[in-house]
PDB file of N, CA, C and O in Angstrom, chain B, residues numbered from 101:
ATOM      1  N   UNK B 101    -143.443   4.926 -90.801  1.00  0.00           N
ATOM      2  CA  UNK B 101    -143.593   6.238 -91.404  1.00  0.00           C
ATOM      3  C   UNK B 101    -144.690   7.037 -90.704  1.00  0.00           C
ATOM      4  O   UNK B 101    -145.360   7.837 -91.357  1.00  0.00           O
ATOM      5  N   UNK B 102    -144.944   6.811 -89.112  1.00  0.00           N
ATOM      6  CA  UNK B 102    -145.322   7.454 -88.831  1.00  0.00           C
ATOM      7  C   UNK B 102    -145.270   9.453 -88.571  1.00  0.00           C
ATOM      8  O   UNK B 102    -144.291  10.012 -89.064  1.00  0.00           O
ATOM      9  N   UNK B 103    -146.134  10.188 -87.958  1.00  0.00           N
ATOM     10  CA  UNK B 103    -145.722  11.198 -87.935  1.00  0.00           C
ATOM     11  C   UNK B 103    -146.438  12.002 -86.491  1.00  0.00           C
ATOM     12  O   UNK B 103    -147.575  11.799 -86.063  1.00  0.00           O
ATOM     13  N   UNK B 104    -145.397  12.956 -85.912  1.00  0.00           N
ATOM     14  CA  UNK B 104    -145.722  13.099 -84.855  1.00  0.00           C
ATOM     15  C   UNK B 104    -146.767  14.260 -84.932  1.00  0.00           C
ATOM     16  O   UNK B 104    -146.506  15.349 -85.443  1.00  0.00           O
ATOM     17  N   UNK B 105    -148.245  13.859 -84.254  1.00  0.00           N
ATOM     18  CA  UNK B 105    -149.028  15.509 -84.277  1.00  0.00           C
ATOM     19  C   UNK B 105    -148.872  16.659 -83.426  1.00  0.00           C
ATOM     20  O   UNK B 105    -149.109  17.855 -83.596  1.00  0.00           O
ATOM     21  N   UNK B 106    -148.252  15.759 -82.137  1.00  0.00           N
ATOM     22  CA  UNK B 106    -148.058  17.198 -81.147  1.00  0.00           C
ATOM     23  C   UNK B 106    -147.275  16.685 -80.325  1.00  0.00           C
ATOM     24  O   UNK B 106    -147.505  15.537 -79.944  1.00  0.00           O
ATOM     25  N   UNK B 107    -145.972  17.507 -79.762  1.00  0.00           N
ATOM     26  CA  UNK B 107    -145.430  16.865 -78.170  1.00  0.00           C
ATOM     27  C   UNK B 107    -145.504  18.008 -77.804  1.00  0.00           C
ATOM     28  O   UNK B 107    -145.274  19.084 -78.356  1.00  0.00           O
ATOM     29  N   UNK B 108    -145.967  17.612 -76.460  1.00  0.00           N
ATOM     30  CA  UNK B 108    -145.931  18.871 -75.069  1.00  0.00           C
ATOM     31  C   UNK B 108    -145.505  17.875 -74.448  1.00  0.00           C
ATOM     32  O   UNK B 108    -145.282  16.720 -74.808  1.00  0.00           O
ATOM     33  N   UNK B 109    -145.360  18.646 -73.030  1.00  0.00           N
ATOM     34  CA  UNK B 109    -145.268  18.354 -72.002  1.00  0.00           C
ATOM     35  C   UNK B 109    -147.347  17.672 -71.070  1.00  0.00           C
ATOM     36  O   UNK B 109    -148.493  18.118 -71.122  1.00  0.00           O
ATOM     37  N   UNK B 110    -146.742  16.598 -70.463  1.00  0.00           N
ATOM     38  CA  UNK B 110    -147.916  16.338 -69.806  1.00  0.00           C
ATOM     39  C   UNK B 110    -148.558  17.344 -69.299  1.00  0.00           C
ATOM     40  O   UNK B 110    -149.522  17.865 -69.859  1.00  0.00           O
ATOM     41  N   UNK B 111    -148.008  17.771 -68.009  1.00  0.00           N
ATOM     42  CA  UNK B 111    -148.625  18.718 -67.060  1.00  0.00           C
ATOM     43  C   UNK B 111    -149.355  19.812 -68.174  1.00  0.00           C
ATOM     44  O   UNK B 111    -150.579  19.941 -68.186  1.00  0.00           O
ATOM     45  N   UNK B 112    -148.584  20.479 -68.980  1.00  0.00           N
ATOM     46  CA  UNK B 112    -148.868  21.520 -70.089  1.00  0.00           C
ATOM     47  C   UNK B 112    -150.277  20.954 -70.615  1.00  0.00           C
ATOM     48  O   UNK B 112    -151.088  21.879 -70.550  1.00  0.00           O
ATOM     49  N   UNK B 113    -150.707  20.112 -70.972  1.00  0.00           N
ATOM     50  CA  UNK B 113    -151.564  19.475 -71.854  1.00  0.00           C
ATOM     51  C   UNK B 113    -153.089  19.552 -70.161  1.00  0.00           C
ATOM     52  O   UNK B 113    -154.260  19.924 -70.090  1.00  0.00           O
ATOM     53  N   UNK B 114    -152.268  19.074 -69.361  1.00  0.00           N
ATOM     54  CA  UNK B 114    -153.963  18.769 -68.112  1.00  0.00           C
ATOM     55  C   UNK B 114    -154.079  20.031 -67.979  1.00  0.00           C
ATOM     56  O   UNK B 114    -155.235  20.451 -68.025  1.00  0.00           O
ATOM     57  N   UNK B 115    -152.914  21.090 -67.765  1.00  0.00           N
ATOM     58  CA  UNK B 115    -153.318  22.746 -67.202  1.00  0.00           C
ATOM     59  C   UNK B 115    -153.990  23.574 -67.976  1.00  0.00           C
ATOM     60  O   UNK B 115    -154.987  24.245 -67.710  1.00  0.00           O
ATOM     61  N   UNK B 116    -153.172  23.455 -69.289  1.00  0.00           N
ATOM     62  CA  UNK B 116    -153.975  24.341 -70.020  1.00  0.00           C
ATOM     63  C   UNK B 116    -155.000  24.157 -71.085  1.00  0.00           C
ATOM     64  O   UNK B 116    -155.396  25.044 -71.840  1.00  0.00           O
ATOM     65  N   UNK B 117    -155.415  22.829 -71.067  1.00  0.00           N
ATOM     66  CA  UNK B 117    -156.333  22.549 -72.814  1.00  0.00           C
ATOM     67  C   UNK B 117    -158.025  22.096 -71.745  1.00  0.00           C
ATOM     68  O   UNK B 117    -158.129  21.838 -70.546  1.00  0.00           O
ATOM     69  N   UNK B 118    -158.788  22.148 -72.527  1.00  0.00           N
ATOM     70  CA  UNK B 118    -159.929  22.133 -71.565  1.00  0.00           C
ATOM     71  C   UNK B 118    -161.276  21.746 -72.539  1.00  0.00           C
ATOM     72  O   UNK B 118    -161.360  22.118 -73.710  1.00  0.00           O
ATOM     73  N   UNK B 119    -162.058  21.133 -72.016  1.00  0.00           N
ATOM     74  CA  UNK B 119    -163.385  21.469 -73.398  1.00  0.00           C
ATOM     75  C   UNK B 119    -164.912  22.096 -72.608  1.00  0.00           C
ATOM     76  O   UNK B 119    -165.579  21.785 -71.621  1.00  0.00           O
ATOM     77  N   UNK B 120    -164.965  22.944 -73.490  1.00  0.00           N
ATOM     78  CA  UNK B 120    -166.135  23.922 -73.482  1.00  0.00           C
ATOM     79  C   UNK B 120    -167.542  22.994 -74.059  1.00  0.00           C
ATOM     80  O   UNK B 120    -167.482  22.181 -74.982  1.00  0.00           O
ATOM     81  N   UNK B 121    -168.239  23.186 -73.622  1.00  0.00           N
ATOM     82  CA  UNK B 121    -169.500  22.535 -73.763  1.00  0.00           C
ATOM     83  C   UNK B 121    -170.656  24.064 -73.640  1.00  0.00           C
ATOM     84  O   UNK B 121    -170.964  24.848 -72.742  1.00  0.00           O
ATOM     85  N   UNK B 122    -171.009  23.882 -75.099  1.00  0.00           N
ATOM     86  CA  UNK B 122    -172.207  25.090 -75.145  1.00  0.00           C
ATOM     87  C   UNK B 122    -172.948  24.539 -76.442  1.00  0.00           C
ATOM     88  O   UNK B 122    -172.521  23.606 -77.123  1.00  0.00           O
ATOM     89  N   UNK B 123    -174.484  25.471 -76.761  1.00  0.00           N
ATOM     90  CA  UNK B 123    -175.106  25.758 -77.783  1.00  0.00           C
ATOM     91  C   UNK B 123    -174.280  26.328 -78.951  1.00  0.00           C
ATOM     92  O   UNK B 123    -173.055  26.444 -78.971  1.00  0.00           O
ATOM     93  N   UNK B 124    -175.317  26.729 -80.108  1.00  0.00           N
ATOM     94  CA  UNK B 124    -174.731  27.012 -81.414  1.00  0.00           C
ATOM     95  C   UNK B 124    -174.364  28.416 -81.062  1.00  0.00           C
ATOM     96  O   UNK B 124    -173.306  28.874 -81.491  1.00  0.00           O
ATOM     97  N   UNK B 125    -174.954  28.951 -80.505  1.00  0.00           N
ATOM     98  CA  UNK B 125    -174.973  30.559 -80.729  1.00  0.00           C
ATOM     99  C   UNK B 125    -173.566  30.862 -80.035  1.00  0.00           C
ATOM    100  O   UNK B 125    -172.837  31.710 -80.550  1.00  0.00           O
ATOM    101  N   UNK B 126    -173.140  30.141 -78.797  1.00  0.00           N
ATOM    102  CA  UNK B 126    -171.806  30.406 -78.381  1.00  0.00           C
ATOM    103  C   UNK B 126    -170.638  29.822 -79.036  1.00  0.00           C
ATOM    104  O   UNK B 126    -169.520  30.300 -78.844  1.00  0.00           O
ATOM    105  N   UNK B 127    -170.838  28.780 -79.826  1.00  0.00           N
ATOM    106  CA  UNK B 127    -169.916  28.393 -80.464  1.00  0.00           C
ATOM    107  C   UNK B 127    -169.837  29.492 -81.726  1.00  0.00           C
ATOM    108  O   UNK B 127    -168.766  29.569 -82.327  1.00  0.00           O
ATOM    109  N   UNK B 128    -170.551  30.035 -81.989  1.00  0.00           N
ATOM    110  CA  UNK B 128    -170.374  31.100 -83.276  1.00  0.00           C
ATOM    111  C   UNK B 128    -169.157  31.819 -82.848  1.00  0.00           C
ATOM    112  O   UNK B 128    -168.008  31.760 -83.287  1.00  0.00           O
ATOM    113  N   UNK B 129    -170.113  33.097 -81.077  1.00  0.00           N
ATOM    114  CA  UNK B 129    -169.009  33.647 -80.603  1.00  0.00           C
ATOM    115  C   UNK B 129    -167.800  33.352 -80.318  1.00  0.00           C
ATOM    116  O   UNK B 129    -166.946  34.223 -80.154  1.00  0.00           O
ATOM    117  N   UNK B 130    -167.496  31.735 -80.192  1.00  0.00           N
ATOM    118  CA  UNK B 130    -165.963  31.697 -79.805  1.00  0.00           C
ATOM    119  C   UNK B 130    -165.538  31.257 -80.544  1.00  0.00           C
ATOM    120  O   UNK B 130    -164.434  30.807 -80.238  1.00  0.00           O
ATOM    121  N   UNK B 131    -165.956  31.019 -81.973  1.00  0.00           N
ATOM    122  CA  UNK B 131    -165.332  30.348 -83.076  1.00  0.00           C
ATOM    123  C   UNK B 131    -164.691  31.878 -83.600  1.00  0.00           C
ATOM    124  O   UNK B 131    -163.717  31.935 -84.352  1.00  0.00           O
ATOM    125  N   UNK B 132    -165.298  32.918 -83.152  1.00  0.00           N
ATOM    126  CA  UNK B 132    -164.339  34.246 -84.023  1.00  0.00           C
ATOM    127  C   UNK B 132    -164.302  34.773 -82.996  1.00  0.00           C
ATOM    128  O   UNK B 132    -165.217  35.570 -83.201  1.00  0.00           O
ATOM    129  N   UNK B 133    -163.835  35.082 -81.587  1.00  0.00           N
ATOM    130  CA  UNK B 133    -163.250  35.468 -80.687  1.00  0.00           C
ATOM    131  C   UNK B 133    -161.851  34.794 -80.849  1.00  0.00           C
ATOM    132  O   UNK B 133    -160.841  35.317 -81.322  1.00  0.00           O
ATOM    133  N   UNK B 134    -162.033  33.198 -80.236  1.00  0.00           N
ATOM    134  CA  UNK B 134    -160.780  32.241 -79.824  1.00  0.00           C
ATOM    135  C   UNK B 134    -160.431  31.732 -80.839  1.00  0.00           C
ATOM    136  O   UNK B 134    -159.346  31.207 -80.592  1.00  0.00           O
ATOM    137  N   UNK B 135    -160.743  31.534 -82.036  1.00  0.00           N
ATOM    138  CA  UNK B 135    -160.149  30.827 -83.437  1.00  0.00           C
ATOM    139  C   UNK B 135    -158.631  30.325 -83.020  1.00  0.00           C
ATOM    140  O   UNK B 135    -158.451  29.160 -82.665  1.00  0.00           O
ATOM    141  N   UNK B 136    -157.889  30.982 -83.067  1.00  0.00           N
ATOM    142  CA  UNK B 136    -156.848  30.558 -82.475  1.00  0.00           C
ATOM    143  C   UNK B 136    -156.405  29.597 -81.586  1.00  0.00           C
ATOM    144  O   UNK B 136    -155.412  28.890 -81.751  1.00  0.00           O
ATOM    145  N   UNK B 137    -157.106  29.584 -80.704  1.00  0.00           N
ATOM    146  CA  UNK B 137    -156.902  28.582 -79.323  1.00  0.00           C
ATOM    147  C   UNK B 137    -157.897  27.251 -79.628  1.00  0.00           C
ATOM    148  O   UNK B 137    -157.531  26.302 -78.935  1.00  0.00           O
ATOM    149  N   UNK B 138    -159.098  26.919 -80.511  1.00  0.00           N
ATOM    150  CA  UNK B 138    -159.664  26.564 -80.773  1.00  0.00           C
ATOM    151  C   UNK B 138    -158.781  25.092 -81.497  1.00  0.00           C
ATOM    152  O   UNK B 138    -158.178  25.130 -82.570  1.00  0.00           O
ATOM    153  N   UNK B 139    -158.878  24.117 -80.784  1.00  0.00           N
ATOM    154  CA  UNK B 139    -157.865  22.272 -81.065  1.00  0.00           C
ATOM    155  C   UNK B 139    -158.969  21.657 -81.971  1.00  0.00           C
ATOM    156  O   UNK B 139    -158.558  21.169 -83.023  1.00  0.00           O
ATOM    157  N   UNK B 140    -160.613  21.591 -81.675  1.00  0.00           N
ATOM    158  CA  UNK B 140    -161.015  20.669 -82.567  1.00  0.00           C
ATOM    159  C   UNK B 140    -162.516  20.881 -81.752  1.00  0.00           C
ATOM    160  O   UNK B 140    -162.665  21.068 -80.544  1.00  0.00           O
ATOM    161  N   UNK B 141    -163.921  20.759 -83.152  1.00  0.00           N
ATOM    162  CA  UNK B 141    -165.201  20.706 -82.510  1.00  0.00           C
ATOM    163  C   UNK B 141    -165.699  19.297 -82.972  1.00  0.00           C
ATOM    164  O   UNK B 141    -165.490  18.685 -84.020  1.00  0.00           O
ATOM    165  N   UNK B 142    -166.544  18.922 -81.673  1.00  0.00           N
ATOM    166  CA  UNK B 142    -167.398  17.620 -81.874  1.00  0.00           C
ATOM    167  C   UNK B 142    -168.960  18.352 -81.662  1.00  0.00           C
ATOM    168  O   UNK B 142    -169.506  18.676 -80.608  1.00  0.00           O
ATOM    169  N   UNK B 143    -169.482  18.488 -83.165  1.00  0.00           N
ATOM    170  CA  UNK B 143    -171.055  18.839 -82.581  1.00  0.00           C
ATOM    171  C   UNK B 143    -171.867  17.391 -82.108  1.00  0.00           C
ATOM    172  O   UNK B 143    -171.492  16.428 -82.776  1.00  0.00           O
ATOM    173  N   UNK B 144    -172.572  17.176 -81.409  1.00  0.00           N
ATOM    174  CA  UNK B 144    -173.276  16.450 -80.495  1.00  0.00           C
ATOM    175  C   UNK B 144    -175.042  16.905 -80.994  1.00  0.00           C
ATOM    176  O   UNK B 144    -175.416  18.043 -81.281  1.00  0.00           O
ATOM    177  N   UNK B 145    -175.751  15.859 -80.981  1.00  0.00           N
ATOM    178  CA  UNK B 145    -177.388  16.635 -80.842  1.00  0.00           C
ATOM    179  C   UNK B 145    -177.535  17.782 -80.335  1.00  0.00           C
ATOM    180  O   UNK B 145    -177.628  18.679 -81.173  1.00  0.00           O
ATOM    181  N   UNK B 146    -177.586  18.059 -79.380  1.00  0.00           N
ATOM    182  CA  UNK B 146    -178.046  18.941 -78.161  1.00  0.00           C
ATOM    183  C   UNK B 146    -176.996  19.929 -78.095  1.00  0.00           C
ATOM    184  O   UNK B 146    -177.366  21.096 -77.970  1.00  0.00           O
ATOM    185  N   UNK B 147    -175.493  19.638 -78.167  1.00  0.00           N
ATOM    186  CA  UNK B 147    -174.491  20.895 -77.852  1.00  0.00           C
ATOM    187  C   UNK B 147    -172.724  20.422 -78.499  1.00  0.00           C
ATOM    188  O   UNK B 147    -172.196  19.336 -78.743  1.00  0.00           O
ATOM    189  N   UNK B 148    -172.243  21.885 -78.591  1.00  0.00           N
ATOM    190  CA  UNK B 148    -171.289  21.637 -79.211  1.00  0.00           C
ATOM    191  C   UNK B 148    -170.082  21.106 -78.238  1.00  0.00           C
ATOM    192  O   UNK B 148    -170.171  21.662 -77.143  1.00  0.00           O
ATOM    193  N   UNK B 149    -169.210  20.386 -78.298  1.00  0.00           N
ATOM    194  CA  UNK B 149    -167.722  20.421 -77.696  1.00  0.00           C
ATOM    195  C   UNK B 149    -166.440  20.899 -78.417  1.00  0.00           C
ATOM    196  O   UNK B 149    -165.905  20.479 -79.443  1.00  0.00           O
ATOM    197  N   UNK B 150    -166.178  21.685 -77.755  1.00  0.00           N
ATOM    198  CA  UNK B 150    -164.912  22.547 -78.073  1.00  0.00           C
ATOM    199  C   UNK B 150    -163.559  22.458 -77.648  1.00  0.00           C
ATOM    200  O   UNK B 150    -163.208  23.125 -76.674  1.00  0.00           O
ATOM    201  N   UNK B 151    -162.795  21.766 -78.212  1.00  0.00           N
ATOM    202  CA  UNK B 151    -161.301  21.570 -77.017  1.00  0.00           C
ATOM    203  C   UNK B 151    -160.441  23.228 -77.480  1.00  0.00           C
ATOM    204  O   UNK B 151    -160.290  23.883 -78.511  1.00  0.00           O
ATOM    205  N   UNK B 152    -160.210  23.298 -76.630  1.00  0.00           N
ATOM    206  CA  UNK B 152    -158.974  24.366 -76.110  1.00  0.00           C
ATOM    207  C   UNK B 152    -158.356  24.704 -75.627  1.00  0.00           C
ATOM    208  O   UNK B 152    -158.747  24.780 -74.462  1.00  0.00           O
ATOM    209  N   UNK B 153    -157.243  25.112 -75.774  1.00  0.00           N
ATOM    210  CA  UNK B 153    -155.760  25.265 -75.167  1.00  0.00           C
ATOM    211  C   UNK B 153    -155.709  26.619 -74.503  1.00  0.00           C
ATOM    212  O   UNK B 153    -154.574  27.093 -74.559  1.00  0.00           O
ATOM    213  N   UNK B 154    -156.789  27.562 -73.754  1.00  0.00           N
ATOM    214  CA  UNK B 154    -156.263  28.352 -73.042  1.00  0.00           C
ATOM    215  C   UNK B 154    -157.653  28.369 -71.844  1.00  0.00           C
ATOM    216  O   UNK B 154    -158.423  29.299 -71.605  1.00  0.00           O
ATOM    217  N   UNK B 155    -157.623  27.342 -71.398  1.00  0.00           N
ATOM    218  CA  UNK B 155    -159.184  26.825 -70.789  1.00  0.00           C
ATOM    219  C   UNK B 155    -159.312  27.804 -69.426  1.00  0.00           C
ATOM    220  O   UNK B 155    -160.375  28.071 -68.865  1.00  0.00           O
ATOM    221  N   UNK B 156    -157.639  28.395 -68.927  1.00  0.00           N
ATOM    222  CA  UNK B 156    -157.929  29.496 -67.448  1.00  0.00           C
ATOM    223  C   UNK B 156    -157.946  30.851 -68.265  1.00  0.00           C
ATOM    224  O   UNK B 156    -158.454  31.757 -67.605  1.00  0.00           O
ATOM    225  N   UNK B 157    -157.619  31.145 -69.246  1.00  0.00           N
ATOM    226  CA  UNK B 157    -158.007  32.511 -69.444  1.00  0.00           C
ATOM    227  C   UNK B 157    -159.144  32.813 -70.080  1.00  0.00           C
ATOM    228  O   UNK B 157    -159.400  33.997 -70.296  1.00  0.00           O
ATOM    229  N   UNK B 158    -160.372  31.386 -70.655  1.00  0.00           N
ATOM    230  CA  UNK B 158    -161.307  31.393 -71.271  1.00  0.00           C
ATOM    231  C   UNK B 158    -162.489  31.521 -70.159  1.00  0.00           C
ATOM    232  O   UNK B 158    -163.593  32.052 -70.284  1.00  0.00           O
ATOM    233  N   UNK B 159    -161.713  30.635 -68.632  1.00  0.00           N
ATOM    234  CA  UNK B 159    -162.780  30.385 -67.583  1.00  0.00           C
ATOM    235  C   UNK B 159    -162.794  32.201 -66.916  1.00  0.00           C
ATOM    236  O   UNK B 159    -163.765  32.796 -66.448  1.00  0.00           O
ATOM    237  N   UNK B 160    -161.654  32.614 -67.060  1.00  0.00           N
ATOM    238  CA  UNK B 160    -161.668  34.305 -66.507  1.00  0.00           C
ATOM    239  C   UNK B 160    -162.695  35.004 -67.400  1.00  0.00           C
ATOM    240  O   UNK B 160    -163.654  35.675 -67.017  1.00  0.00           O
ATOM    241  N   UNK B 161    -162.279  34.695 -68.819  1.00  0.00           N
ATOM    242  CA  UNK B 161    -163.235  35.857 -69.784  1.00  0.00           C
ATOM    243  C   UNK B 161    -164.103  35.503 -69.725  1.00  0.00           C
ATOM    244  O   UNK B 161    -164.785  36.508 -69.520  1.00  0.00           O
ATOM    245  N   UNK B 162    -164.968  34.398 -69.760  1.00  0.00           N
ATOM    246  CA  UNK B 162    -166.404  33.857 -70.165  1.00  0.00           C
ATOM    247  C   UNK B 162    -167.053  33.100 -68.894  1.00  0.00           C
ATOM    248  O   UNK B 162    -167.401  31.924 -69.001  1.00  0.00           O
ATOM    249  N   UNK B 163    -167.187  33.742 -67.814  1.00  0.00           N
ATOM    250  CA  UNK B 163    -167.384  32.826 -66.757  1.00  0.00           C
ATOM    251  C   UNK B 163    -169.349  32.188 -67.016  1.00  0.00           C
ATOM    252  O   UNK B 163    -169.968  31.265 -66.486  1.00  0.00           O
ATOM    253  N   UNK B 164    -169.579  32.781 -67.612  1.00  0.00           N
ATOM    254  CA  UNK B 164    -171.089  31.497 -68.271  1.00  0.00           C
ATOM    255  C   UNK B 164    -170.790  30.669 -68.781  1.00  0.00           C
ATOM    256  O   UNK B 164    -171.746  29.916 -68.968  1.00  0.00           O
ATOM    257  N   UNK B 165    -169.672  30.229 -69.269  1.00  0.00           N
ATOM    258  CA  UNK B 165    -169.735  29.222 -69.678  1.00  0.00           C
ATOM    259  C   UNK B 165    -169.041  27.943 -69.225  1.00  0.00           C
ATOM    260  O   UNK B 165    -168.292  28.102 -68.261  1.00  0.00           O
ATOM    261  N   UNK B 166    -169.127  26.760 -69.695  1.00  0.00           N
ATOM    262  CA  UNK B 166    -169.244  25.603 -69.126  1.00  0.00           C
ATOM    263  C   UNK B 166    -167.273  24.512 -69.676  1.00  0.00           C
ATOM    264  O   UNK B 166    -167.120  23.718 -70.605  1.00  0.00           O
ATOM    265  N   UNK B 167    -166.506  24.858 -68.927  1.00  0.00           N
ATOM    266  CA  UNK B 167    -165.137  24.497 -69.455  1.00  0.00           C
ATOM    267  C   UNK B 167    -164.772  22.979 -68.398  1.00  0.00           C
ATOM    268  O   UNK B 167    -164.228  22.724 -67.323  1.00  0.00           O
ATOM    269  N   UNK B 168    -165.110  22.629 -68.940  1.00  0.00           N
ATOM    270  CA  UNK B 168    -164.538  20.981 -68.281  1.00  0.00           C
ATOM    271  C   UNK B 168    -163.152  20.717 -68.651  1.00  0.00           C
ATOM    272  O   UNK B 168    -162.648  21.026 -69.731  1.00  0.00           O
ATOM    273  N   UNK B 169    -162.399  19.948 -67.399  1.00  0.00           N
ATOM    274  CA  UNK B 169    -160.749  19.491 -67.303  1.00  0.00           C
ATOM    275  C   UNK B 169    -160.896  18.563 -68.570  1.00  0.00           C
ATOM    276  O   UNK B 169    -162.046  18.242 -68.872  1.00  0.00           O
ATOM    277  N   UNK B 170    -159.915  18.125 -69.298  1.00  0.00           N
ATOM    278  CA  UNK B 170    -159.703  16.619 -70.406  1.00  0.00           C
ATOM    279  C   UNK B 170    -158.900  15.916 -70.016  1.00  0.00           C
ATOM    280  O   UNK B 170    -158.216  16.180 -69.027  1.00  0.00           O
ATOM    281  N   UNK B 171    -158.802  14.944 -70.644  1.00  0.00           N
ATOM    282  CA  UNK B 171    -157.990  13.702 -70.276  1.00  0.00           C
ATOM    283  C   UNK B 171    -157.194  13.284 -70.884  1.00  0.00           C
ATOM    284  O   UNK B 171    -157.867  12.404 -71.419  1.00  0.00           O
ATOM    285  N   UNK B 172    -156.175  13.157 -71.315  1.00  0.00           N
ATOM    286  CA  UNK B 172    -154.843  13.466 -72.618  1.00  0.00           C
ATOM    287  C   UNK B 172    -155.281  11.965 -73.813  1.00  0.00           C
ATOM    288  O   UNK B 172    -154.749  11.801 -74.911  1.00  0.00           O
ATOM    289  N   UNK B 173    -156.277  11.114 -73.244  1.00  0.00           N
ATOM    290  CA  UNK B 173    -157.270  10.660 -74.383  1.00  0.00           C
ATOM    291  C   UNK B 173    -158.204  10.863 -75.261  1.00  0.00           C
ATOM    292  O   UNK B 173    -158.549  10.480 -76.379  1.00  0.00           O
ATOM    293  N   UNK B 174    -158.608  11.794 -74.184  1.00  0.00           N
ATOM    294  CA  UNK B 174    -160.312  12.981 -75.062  1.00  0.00           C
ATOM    295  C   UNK B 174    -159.174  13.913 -75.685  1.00  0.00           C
ATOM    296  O   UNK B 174    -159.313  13.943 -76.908  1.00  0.00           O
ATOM    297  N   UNK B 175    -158.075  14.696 -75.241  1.00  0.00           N
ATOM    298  CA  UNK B 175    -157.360  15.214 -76.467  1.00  0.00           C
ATOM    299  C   UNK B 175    -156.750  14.373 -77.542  1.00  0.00           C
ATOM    300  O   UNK B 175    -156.847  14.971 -78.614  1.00  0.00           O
ATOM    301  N   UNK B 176    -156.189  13.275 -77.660  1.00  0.00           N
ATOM    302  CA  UNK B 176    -155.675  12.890 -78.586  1.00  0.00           C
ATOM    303  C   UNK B 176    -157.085  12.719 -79.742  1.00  0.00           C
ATOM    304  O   UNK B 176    -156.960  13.038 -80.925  1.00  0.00           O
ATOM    305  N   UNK B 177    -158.098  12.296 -79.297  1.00  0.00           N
ATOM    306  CA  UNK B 177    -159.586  11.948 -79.977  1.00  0.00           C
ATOM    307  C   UNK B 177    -160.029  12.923 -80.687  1.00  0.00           C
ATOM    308  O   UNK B 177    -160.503  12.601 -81.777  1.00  0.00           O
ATOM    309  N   UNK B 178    -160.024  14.445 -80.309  1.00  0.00           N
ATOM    310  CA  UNK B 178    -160.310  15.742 -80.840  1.00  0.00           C
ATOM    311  C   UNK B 178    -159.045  15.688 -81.914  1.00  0.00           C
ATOM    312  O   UNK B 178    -159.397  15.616 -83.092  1.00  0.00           O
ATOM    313  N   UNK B 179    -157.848  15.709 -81.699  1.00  0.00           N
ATOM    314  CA  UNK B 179    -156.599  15.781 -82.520  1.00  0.00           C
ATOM    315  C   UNK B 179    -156.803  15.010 -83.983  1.00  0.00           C
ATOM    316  O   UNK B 179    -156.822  15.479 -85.121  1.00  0.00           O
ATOM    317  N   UNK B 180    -156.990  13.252 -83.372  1.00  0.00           N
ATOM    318  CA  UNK B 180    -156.698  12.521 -84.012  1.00  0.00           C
ATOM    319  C   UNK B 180    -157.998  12.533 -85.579  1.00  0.00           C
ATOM    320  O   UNK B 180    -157.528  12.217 -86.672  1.00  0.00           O
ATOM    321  N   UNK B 181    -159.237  12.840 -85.507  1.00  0.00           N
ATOM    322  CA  UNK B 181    -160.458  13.504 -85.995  1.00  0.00           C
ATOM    323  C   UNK B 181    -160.218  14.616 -86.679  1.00  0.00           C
ATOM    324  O   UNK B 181    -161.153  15.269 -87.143  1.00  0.00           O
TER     325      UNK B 181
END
């Protein structure tokens, strides 16, 4: 009785989902900018992680900030949480 949380496509999942690594104050701004695109936050001591699904049009709009590739494990981990 399991249940499925998401199917994509592989490639779909490495191209477009990404995690952002910033402070509080930017996670404010992109928590009500990107809400939408916004998969799941891990706050950390020091900084937040942000997974998201539009990681090249986030790296165009916001080029200060810090968007690292994922690994379709670090997404299932954000998902599965």
């Amino acid at each position: 009785k399991g249940k499925i949380i998401f199917s994509k496509p592989k490639d779909d999942l490495i191209d477009n989902y990404g995690v952002v690594r910033c402070g509080a104050d930017e996670y404010k701004r992109l928590d009500k900018e990107y809400k939408g695109h916004i998969i799941g936050i891990r706050k950390n001591q020091f900084e937040y992680e942000i997974m998201v699904d539009n990681k090249r049009k986030l790296r165009q709009s916001e080029p200060g900030l810090v968007v690292d590739n994922t690994s379709i494990e670090e997404l299932i981990l954000f998902y599965v949480k």
